[in-house]
PDB file of C-alpha atoms in Angstrom:
ATOM      1  CA  MET A   1      -8.436  19.738  10.600  1.00 55.00           C
ATOM      2  CA  ASN A   2      -8.154  19.299   6.831  1.00 85.00           C
ATOM      3  CA  GLN A   3      -8.022  15.987   5.028  1.00 92.00           C
ATOM      4  CA  GLN A   4      -4.234  15.672   4.814  1.00 93.00           C
ATOM      5  CA  LYS A   5      -3.679  16.575   8.465  1.00 94.00           C
ATOM      6  CA  LEU A   6      -6.221  13.905   9.453  1.00 95.00           C
ATOM      7  CA  ARG A   7      -4.523  11.370   7.197  1.00 96.00           C
ATOM      8  CA  ARG A   8      -1.088  12.120   8.642  1.00 95.00           C
ATOM      9  CA  LEU A   9      -2.454  11.870  12.182  1.00 96.00           C
ATOM     10  CA  ILE A  10      -3.967   8.442  11.488  1.00 97.00           C
ATOM     11  CA  LEU A  11      -0.707   7.292   9.883  1.00 96.00           C
ATOM     12  CA  LEU A  12       1.326   8.592  12.823  1.00 96.00           C
ATOM     13  CA  ILE A  13      -0.888   6.711  15.292  1.00 97.00           C
ATOM     14  CA  SER A  14      -0.454   3.585  13.173  1.00 97.00           C
ATOM     15  CA  LEU A  15       3.324   4.057  13.244  1.00 97.00           C
ATOM     16  CA  LEU A  16       3.344   4.475  17.020  1.00 97.00           C
ATOM     17  CA  LEU A  17       1.359   1.229  17.336  1.00 97.00           C
ATOM     18  CA  LEU A  18       3.841  -0.654  15.154  1.00 97.00           C
ATOM     19  CA  PRO A  19       5.573  -2.403  18.106  1.00 97.00           C
ATOM     20  CA  VAL A  20       2.217  -4.134  18.628  1.00 97.00           C
ATOM     21  CA  THR A  21       1.234  -4.716  14.995  1.00 97.00           C
ATOM     22  CA  PHE A  22       4.667  -5.436  13.476  1.00 97.00           C
ATOM     23  CA  PHE A  23       4.333  -9.238  13.290  1.00 97.00           C
ATOM     24  CA  TYR A  24       0.760  -9.000  12.004  1.00 97.00           C
ATOM     25  CA  LEU A  25       2.134  -7.281   8.886  1.00 97.00           C
ATOM     26  CA  SER A  26       5.008  -9.698   8.259  1.00 97.00           C
ATOM     27  CA  PRO A  27       5.108 -11.696   5.010  1.00 97.00           C
ATOM     28  CA  VAL A  28       8.021 -13.663   6.489  1.00 96.00           C
ATOM     29  CA  LEU A  29       5.901 -14.978   9.368  1.00 97.00           C
ATOM     30  CA  ILE A  30       3.238 -16.085   6.888  1.00 98.00           C
ATOM     31  CA  ILE A  31       5.873 -18.249   5.192  1.00 97.00           C
ATOM     32  CA  GLU A  32       7.221 -19.493   8.528  1.00 97.00           C
ATOM     33  CA  GLY A  33       3.738 -20.507   9.653  1.00 98.00           C
ATOM     34  CA  ALA A  34       3.065 -22.230   6.333  1.00 98.00           C
ATOM     35  CA  THR A  35       6.019 -24.580   6.898  1.00 97.00           C
ATOM     36  CA  SER A  36       3.994 -26.048   9.782  1.00 97.00           C
ATOM     37  CA  GLY A  37       0.586 -25.669   8.166  1.00 98.00           C
ATOM     38  CA  ILE A  38      -0.286 -22.716  10.417  1.00 98.00           C
ATOM     39  CA  VAL A  39      -2.404 -19.777   9.292  1.00 98.00           C
ATOM     40  CA  THR A  40      -0.827 -16.901  11.203  1.00 98.00           C
ATOM     41  CA  GLY A  41      -2.257 -13.586  12.325  1.00 97.00           C
ATOM     42  CA  SER A  42      -0.371 -11.899   9.522  1.00 97.00           C
ATOM     43  CA  ALA A  43      -1.994 -14.244   6.981  1.00 98.00           C
ATOM     44  CA  ILE A  44      -5.408 -13.283   8.357  1.00 98.00           C
ATOM     45  CA  ILE A  45      -4.604  -9.563   8.123  1.00 98.00           C
ATOM     46  CA  PHE A  46      -3.253  -9.928   4.581  1.00 98.00           C
ATOM     47  CA  THR A  47      -6.462 -11.708   3.573  1.00 97.00           C
ATOM     48  CA  PHE A  48      -8.595  -8.975   5.118  1.00 97.00           C
ATOM     49  CA  ILE A  49      -6.598  -6.244   3.345  1.00 97.00           C
ATOM     50  CA  PHE A  50      -7.012  -8.068   0.029  1.00 97.00           C
ATOM     51  CA  LEU A  51     -10.775  -8.353   0.488  1.00 97.00           C
ATOM     52  CA  PHE A  52     -10.981  -4.704   1.553  1.00 97.00           C
ATOM     53  CA  SER A  53      -9.149  -3.664  -1.617  1.00 97.00           C
ATOM     54  CA  LEU A  54     -12.084  -4.927  -3.684  1.00 96.00           C
ATOM     55  CA  ILE A  55     -14.048  -1.932  -2.409  1.00 96.00           C
ATOM     56  CA  GLY A  56     -11.479   0.426  -0.921  1.00 96.00           C
ATOM     57  CA  GLY A  57      -8.618   0.057  -3.388  1.00 95.00           C
ATOM     58  CA  ARG A  58      -5.270   0.934  -1.846  1.00 96.00           C
ATOM     59  CA  LEU A  59      -6.776   3.104   0.873  1.00 96.00           C
ATOM     60  CA  TRP A  60      -4.790   1.035   3.382  1.00 97.00           C
ATOM     61  CA  CYS A  61      -1.528   2.340   1.882  1.00 96.00           C
ATOM     62  CA  GLY A  62      -2.608   5.952   1.869  1.00 96.00           C
ATOM     63  CA  TRP A  63      -4.327   6.172   5.230  1.00 97.00           C
ATOM     64  CA  ILE A  64      -3.386   3.312   7.585  1.00 97.00           C
ATOM     65  CA  CYS A  65      -0.099   1.555   6.762  1.00 97.00           C
ATOM     66  CA  PRO A  66       2.560   2.336   9.409  1.00 97.00           C
ATOM     67  CA  PHE A  67       5.349   1.722   6.903  1.00 97.00           C
ATOM     68  CA  GLY A  68       3.722   4.280   4.636  1.00 95.00           C
ATOM     69  CA  SER A  69       3.857   6.758   7.506  1.00 95.00           C
ATOM     70  CA  LEU A  70       7.561   6.082   7.964  1.00 95.00           C
ATOM     71  CA  GLN A  71       8.188   6.696   4.271  1.00 96.00           C
ATOM     72  CA  ASP A  72       6.137   9.896   4.310  1.00 95.00           C
ATOM     73  CA  LEU A  73       8.417  11.134   7.071  1.00 93.00           C
ATOM     74  CA  ALA A  74      11.419  10.235   4.901  1.00 94.00           C
ATOM     75  CA  ARG A  75       9.880  12.338   2.135  1.00 93.00           C
ATOM     76  CA  GLU A  76      10.624  15.407   4.242  1.00 91.00           C
ATOM     77  CA  VAL A  77      14.270  14.692   3.444  1.00 91.00           C
ATOM     78  CA  GLN A  78      14.023  12.999   0.023  1.00 90.00           C
ATOM     79  CA  GLU A  79      11.415  14.460  -2.363  1.00 90.00           C
ATOM     80  CA  LYS A  80      12.532  12.541  -5.464  1.00 93.00           C
ATOM     81  CA  ARG A  81       9.734  11.029  -7.534  1.00 94.00           C
ATOM     82  CA  VAL A  82       9.916   7.307  -8.373  1.00 93.00           C
ATOM     83  CA  THR A  83       9.292   6.964 -12.100  1.00 89.00           C
ATOM     84  CA  ASN A  84      11.429   3.978 -13.166  1.00 89.00           C
ATOM     85  CA  PRO A  85       8.970   1.198 -14.141  1.00 86.00           C
ATOM     86  CA  TRP A  86      11.545  -1.510 -13.374  1.00 89.00           C
ATOM     87  CA  ILE A  87      11.396  -0.605  -9.699  1.00 91.00           C
ATOM     88  CA  ASP A  88       7.689  -1.456  -9.659  1.00 89.00           C
ATOM     89  CA  ARG A  89       8.164  -4.628 -11.700  1.00 90.00           C
ATOM     90  CA  PHE A  90      10.754  -5.992  -9.287  1.00 93.00           C
ATOM     91  CA  ARG A  91       8.181  -6.416  -6.514  1.00 94.00           C
ATOM     92  CA  TYR A  92       5.939  -8.483  -8.803  1.00 95.00           C
ATOM     93  CA  GLY A  93       8.720 -11.025  -9.223  1.00 94.00           C
ATOM     94  CA  LEU A  94       9.216 -11.167  -5.462  1.00 95.00           C
ATOM     95  CA  PHE A  95       5.468 -11.525  -4.950  1.00 96.00           C
ATOM     96  CA  VAL A  96       5.205 -14.476  -7.348  1.00 96.00           C
ATOM     97  CA  LEU A  97       8.130 -16.169  -5.581  1.00 96.00           C
ATOM     98  CA  TRP A  98       6.491 -15.528  -2.204  1.00 97.00           C
ATOM     99  CA  ILE A  99       3.165 -17.004  -3.342  1.00 97.00           C
ATOM    100  CA  LEU A 100       4.843 -20.096  -4.811  1.00 97.00           C
ATOM    101  CA  MET A 101       6.763 -20.646  -1.574  1.00 97.00           C
ATOM    102  CA  LEU A 102       3.576 -20.194   0.438  1.00 97.00           C
ATOM    103  CA  PHE A 103       1.669 -22.838  -1.506  1.00 96.00           C
ATOM    104  CA  ALA A 104       4.648 -25.203  -1.563  1.00 98.00           C
ATOM    105  CA  PHE A 105       5.107 -25.065   2.198  1.00 98.00           C
ATOM    106  CA  PHE A 106       1.415 -25.557   2.936  1.00 97.00           C
ATOM    107  CA  ILE A 107       1.300 -28.546   0.577  1.00 97.00           C
ATOM    108  CA  ARG A 108       4.410 -30.009   2.174  1.00 97.00           C
ATOM    109  CA  ALA A 109       2.858 -29.561   5.631  1.00 97.00           C
ATOM    110  CA  GLY A 110      -0.257 -31.424   4.532  1.00 96.00           C
ATOM    111  CA  GLY A 111      -2.449 -28.359   4.210  1.00 96.00           C
ATOM    112  CA  ILE A 112      -3.775 -26.077   6.926  1.00 96.00           C
ATOM    113  CA  THR A 113      -3.389 -27.731  10.319  1.00 96.00           C
ATOM    114  CA  SER A 114      -4.252 -24.818  12.621  1.00 97.00           C
ATOM    115  CA  ILE A 115      -5.043 -21.125  12.838  1.00 97.00           C
ATOM    116  CA  GLU A 116      -2.975 -19.054  15.282  1.00 97.00           C
ATOM    117  CA  PRO A 117      -3.884 -15.333  15.252  1.00 97.00           C
ATOM    118  CA  PHE A 118      -1.164 -14.484  17.789  1.00 97.00           C
ATOM    119  CA  TYR A 119       1.574 -16.578  16.177  1.00 97.00           C
ATOM    120  CA  GLN A 120       5.062 -15.626  17.422  1.00 95.00           C
ATOM    121  CA  THR A 121       3.750 -12.728  19.518  1.00 96.00           C
ATOM    122  CA  THR A 122       4.006 -12.313  23.297  1.00 94.00           C
ATOM    123  CA  ASN A 123       0.554 -11.697  24.754  1.00 93.00           C
ATOM    124  CA  GLY A 124      -0.376 -10.188  21.394  1.00 94.00           C
ATOM    125  CA  LEU A 125       2.659  -7.872  21.311  1.00 96.00           C
ATOM    126  CA  SER A 126       5.095  -8.099  18.427  1.00 97.00           C
ATOM    127  CA  VAL A 127       8.086  -6.404  20.052  1.00 96.00           C
ATOM    128  CA  ALA A 128       8.495  -7.785  23.555  1.00 93.00           C
ATOM    129  CA  GLY A 129      12.165  -8.723  23.828  1.00 94.00           C
ATOM    130  CA  PRO A 130      15.683  -7.834  22.651  1.00 96.00           C
ATOM    131  CA  ILE A 131      15.597 -10.121  19.600  1.00 94.00           C
ATOM    132  CA  GLU A 132      12.277  -8.752  18.383  1.00 95.00           C
ATOM    133  CA  LEU A 133      13.458  -5.208  19.070  1.00 96.00           C
ATOM    134  CA  THR A 134      16.619  -5.778  17.028  1.00 97.00           C
ATOM    135  CA  VAL A 135      14.637  -7.143  14.079  1.00 95.00           C
ATOM    136  CA  PHE A 136      12.194  -4.255  14.417  1.00 97.00           C
ATOM    137  CA  ILE A 137      14.939  -1.601  14.304  1.00 97.00           C
ATOM    138  CA  VAL A 138      16.721  -3.256  11.376  1.00 97.00           C
ATOM    139  CA  ILE A 139      13.528  -3.457   9.297  1.00 96.00           C
ATOM    140  CA  LEU A 140      12.628   0.169  10.024  1.00 96.00           C
ATOM    141  CA  PHE A 141      16.162   1.213   9.058  1.00 96.00           C
ATOM    142  CA  ILE A 142      15.969  -0.717   5.759  1.00 96.00           C
ATOM    143  CA  ILE A 143      12.562   0.742   4.848  1.00 96.00           C
ATOM    144  CA  THR A 144      13.714   4.271   5.640  1.00 96.00           C
ATOM    145  CA  ALA A 145      16.964   3.788   3.722  1.00 96.00           C
ATOM    146  CA  ILE A 146      15.100   2.566   0.627  1.00 96.00           C
ATOM    147  CA  ALA A 147      12.775   5.575   0.756  1.00 95.00           C
ATOM    148  CA  LEU A 148      15.750   7.909   1.104  1.00 95.00           C
ATOM    149  CA  ILE A 149      17.582   6.284  -1.802  1.00 95.00           C
ATOM    150  CA  LEU A 150      14.743   5.651  -4.272  1.00 95.00           C
ATOM    151  CA  GLY A 151      12.405   8.487  -3.334  1.00 95.00           C
ATOM    152  CA  ARG A 152       8.739   8.780  -2.437  1.00 95.00           C
ATOM    153  CA  ARG A 153       7.374   5.557  -0.946  1.00 95.00           C
ATOM    154  CA  GLY A 154      10.329   3.632  -2.339  1.00 95.00           C
ATOM    155  CA  MET A 155       9.584   0.498  -0.327  1.00 95.00           C
ATOM    156  CA  CYS A 156       6.003   0.382  -1.634  1.00 94.00           C
ATOM    157  CA  HIS A 157       7.338   0.488  -5.191  1.00 94.00           C
ATOM    158  CA  LEU A 158      10.221  -1.941  -4.707  1.00 94.00           C
ATOM    159  CA  PHE A 159       9.076  -4.926  -2.645  1.00 91.00           C
ATOM    160  CA  CYS A 160       5.857  -4.486  -0.641  1.00 95.00           C
ATOM    161  CA  PRO A 161       3.708  -7.647  -1.070  1.00 95.00           C
ATOM    162  CA  ILE A 162       0.649  -5.947   0.429  1.00 96.00           C
ATOM    163  CA  SER A 163       0.698  -3.383  -2.367  1.00 96.00           C
ATOM    164  CA  VAL A 164       0.624  -6.179  -4.961  1.00 97.00           C
ATOM    165  CA  LEU A 165      -2.238  -7.907  -3.136  1.00 96.00           C
ATOM    166  CA  MET A 166      -4.266  -4.706  -3.254  1.00 97.00           C
ATOM    167  CA  ILE A 167      -3.434  -4.068  -6.897  1.00 97.00           C
ATOM    168  CA  VAL A 168      -4.702  -7.565  -7.726  1.00 97.00           C
ATOM    169  CA  GLY A 169      -7.846  -6.894  -5.674  1.00 96.00           C
ATOM    170  CA  ARG A 170      -8.413  -3.592  -7.433  1.00 95.00           C
ATOM    171  CA  LYS A 171      -8.035  -5.161 -10.871  1.00 95.00           C
ATOM    172  CA  ILE A 172     -10.537  -7.854  -9.924  1.00 96.00           C
ATOM    173  CA  ARG A 173     -12.931  -5.124  -8.806  1.00 95.00           C
ATOM    174  CA  ASN A 174     -12.498  -3.300 -12.110  1.00 94.00           C
ATOM    175  CA  ALA A 175     -12.930  -6.492 -14.125  1.00 93.00           C
ATOM    176  CA  ILE A 176     -16.224  -7.505 -12.497  1.00 94.00           C
ATOM    177  CA  GLY A 177     -17.540  -3.972 -12.082  1.00 94.00           C
ATOM    178  CA  LEU A 178     -17.898  -3.790  -8.302  1.00 94.00           C
ATOM    179  CA  PRO A 179     -18.688  -0.356  -6.844  1.00 96.00           C
ATOM    180  CA  GLY A 180     -15.843   1.097  -4.839  1.00 96.00           C
ATOM    181  CA  LEU A 181     -14.022   4.184  -3.642  1.00 97.00           C
ATOM    182  CA  GLN A 182     -12.325   5.995  -6.518  1.00 96.00           C
ATOM    183  CA  LEU A 183     -11.170   9.325  -7.861  1.00 96.00           C
ATOM    184  CA  THR A 184     -13.113  11.310 -10.423  1.00 95.00           C
ATOM    185  CA  ALA A 185     -12.105  14.496 -12.228  1.00 95.00           C
ATOM    186  CA  HIS A 186     -13.828  17.313 -14.092  1.00 94.00           C
ATOM    187  CA  SER A 187     -11.118  17.860 -16.682  1.00 93.00           C
ATOM    188  CA  GLU A 188     -12.904  20.845 -18.234  1.00 94.00           C
ATOM    189  CA  ASP A 189     -12.146  22.856 -15.079  1.00 95.00           C
ATOM    190  CA  CYS A 190      -8.415  21.992 -15.035  1.00 97.00           C
ATOM    191  CA  ILE A 191      -6.008  24.937 -15.402  1.00 96.00           C
ATOM    192  CA  ARG A 192      -2.931  22.699 -15.872  1.00 96.00           C
ATOM    193  CA  CYS A 193      -1.096  24.067 -12.844  1.00 97.00           C
ATOM    194  CA  GLY A 194       0.469  20.651 -12.188  1.00 96.00           C
ATOM    195  CA  ARG A 195       0.077  20.786  -8.410  1.00 97.00           C
ATOM    196  CA  CYS A 196      -1.677  17.403  -8.396  1.00 97.00           C
ATOM    197  CA  THR A 197       1.317  15.694  -9.993  1.00 97.00           C
ATOM    198  CA  LYS A 198       3.768  17.560  -7.752  1.00 96.00           C
ATOM    199  CA  GLU A 199       2.040  16.407  -4.557  1.00 95.00           C
ATOM    200  CA  CYS A 200       1.264  12.798  -5.536  1.00 97.00           C
ATOM    201  CA  SER A 201       2.690  10.389  -2.953  1.00 94.00           C
ATOM    202  CA  GLN A 202       3.109   7.690  -5.599  1.00 95.00           C
ATOM    203  CA  SER A 203       4.861   9.872  -8.202  1.00 95.00           C
ATOM    204  CA  LEU A 204       1.980   9.564 -10.679  1.00 96.00           C
ATOM    205  CA  ASP A 205       1.426  11.971 -13.549  1.00 97.00           C
ATOM    206  CA  VAL A 206      -1.952  12.991 -12.158  1.00 97.00           C
ATOM    207  CA  LEU A 207      -2.285  15.932 -14.546  1.00 97.00           C
ATOM    208  CA  SER A 208      -2.135  13.550 -17.497  1.00 96.00           C
ATOM    209  CA  MET A 209      -4.713  11.303 -15.821  1.00 96.00           C
ATOM    210  CA  VAL A 210      -7.052  14.273 -15.412  1.00 96.00           C
ATOM    211  CA  GLU A 211      -6.606  15.423 -18.999  1.00 95.00           C
ATOM    212  CA  GLN A 212      -7.337  11.940 -20.334  1.00 92.00           C
ATOM    213  CA  GLY A 213     -10.254  11.428 -17.953  1.00 90.00           C
ATOM    214  CA  ARG A 214      -8.615   8.227 -16.687  1.00 92.00           C
ATOM    215  CA  MET A 215      -8.324   8.453 -12.923  1.00 95.00           C
ATOM    216  CA  GLU A 216      -8.127   4.719 -12.230  1.00 93.00           C
ATOM    217  CA  GLN A 217      -4.458   3.811 -11.736  1.00 93.00           C
ATOM    218  CA  ALA A 218      -3.007   0.742 -10.062  1.00 90.00           C
ATOM    219  CA  GLU A 219      -0.426   2.771  -8.130  1.00 93.00           C
ATOM    220  CA  CYS A 220      -2.932   5.273  -6.717  1.00 96.00           C
ATOM    221  CA  ILE A 221      -3.223   4.917  -2.933  1.00 97.00           C
ATOM    222  CA  LEU A 222      -6.233   7.254  -2.624  1.00 97.00           C
ATOM    223  CA  CYS A 223      -4.339   9.521  -0.238  1.00 96.00           C
ATOM    224  CA  GLY A 224      -6.207  12.555  -1.553  1.00 96.00           C
ATOM    225  CA  ALA A 225      -3.088  14.730  -1.808  1.00 96.00           C
ATOM    226  CA  CYS A 226      -4.023  15.640  -5.381  1.00 97.00           C
ATOM    227  CA  ILE A 227      -7.523  16.599  -4.244  1.00 96.00           C
ATOM    228  CA  ASP A 228      -6.231  19.002  -1.619  1.00 95.00           C
ATOM    229  CA  ALA A 229      -3.547  20.406  -3.920  1.00 95.00           C
ATOM    230  CA  CYS A 230      -5.976  21.325  -6.701  1.00 96.00           C
ATOM    231  CA  PRO A 231      -7.021  25.007  -6.528  1.00 95.00           C
ATOM    232  CA  LYS A 232     -10.102  24.393  -8.676  1.00 95.00           C
ATOM    233  CA  ASP A 233     -11.533  21.293  -6.954  1.00 94.00           C
ATOM    234  CA  VAL A 234     -11.149  19.351 -10.186  1.00 96.00           C
ATOM    235  CA  ILE A 235     -10.424  16.018  -8.468  1.00 97.00           C
ATOM    236  CA  ARG A 236     -12.785  14.412  -5.976  1.00 95.00           C
ATOM    237  CA  PHE A 237     -13.449  11.183  -4.141  1.00 96.00           C
ATOM    238  CA  SER A 238     -16.492   9.268  -5.301  1.00 96.00           C
ATOM    239  CA  PHE A 239     -18.049   5.856  -4.769  1.00 96.00           C
ATOM    240  CA  GLY A 240     -19.301   3.956  -7.763  1.00 94.00           C
ATOM    241  CA  ARG A 241     -18.623   1.418 -10.460  1.00 91.00           C
ATOM    242  CA  PRO A 242     -15.491   1.669 -12.602  1.00 87.00           C
ATOM    243  CA  ASP A 243     -15.561   3.090 -16.092  1.00 75.00           C
ATOM    244  CA  ARG A 244     -13.890   0.195 -17.915  1.00 58.00           C
ATOM    245  CA  LYS A 245     -13.235   2.352 -20.951  1.00 51.00           C
ATOM    246  CA  LYS A 246     -11.299   4.818 -18.834  1.00 54.00           C
ATOM    247  CA  SER A 247      -9.088   2.693 -16.682  1.00 47.00           C
ATOM    248  CA  ILE A 248      -5.309   2.546 -16.496  1.00 48.00           C
ATOM    249  CA  THR A 249      -4.150  -0.846 -15.292  1.00 43.00           C
ATOM    250  CA  GLY A 250      -0.405  -0.295 -15.407  1.00 45.00           C
TER     251      GLY A 250
END
């Protein structure tokens, strides 16, 4: 089993488990819990993902996220690359609004009053009744529709708060020089075939990144598609400290 088949298998398993994990990945439930001063299971998971991003970057997006799996399936129908920078910027505005609401509600509730890991779930299950099932289907439909309209991983680009959390974590890692998982490239071996750019899940111009020797990019989800696409093994995973002179933060 090669790297991409393993990645797709892990993502598919994550997607099949989504009826269990759905509420643990909900930014809406984090806000709902905050109105009563409750730290929900989703808030705990979001915090863990943020901390993980300090070392693992956006590996969650590329290898684990069930919504990413759903969008990768949509890519079989819609191959369009997402290159409009305004699509990415929109989610930052939503994220700031979400954070401000979160703090406002916790302050109004008098701070944190309790921690409930299984908040709004039924015996730990997210989808356990007709109402939850309806919400579940609607959300999956919306995510798929966005990916089909905008292109590759459209939802990640447009409004995913987890992606912004991980981007912030990655930038903190780069700023303080923590070692972490990253891509490196031997540009002298590149034959400019462009396969890396063609296969990139996040619509990045990977060829340009290789030529400039700047493999650190905020939108990179470390899926490794560019690694497997390269016929000359130019791009590789590595673990180390960031090269601050060769980092792309946009």
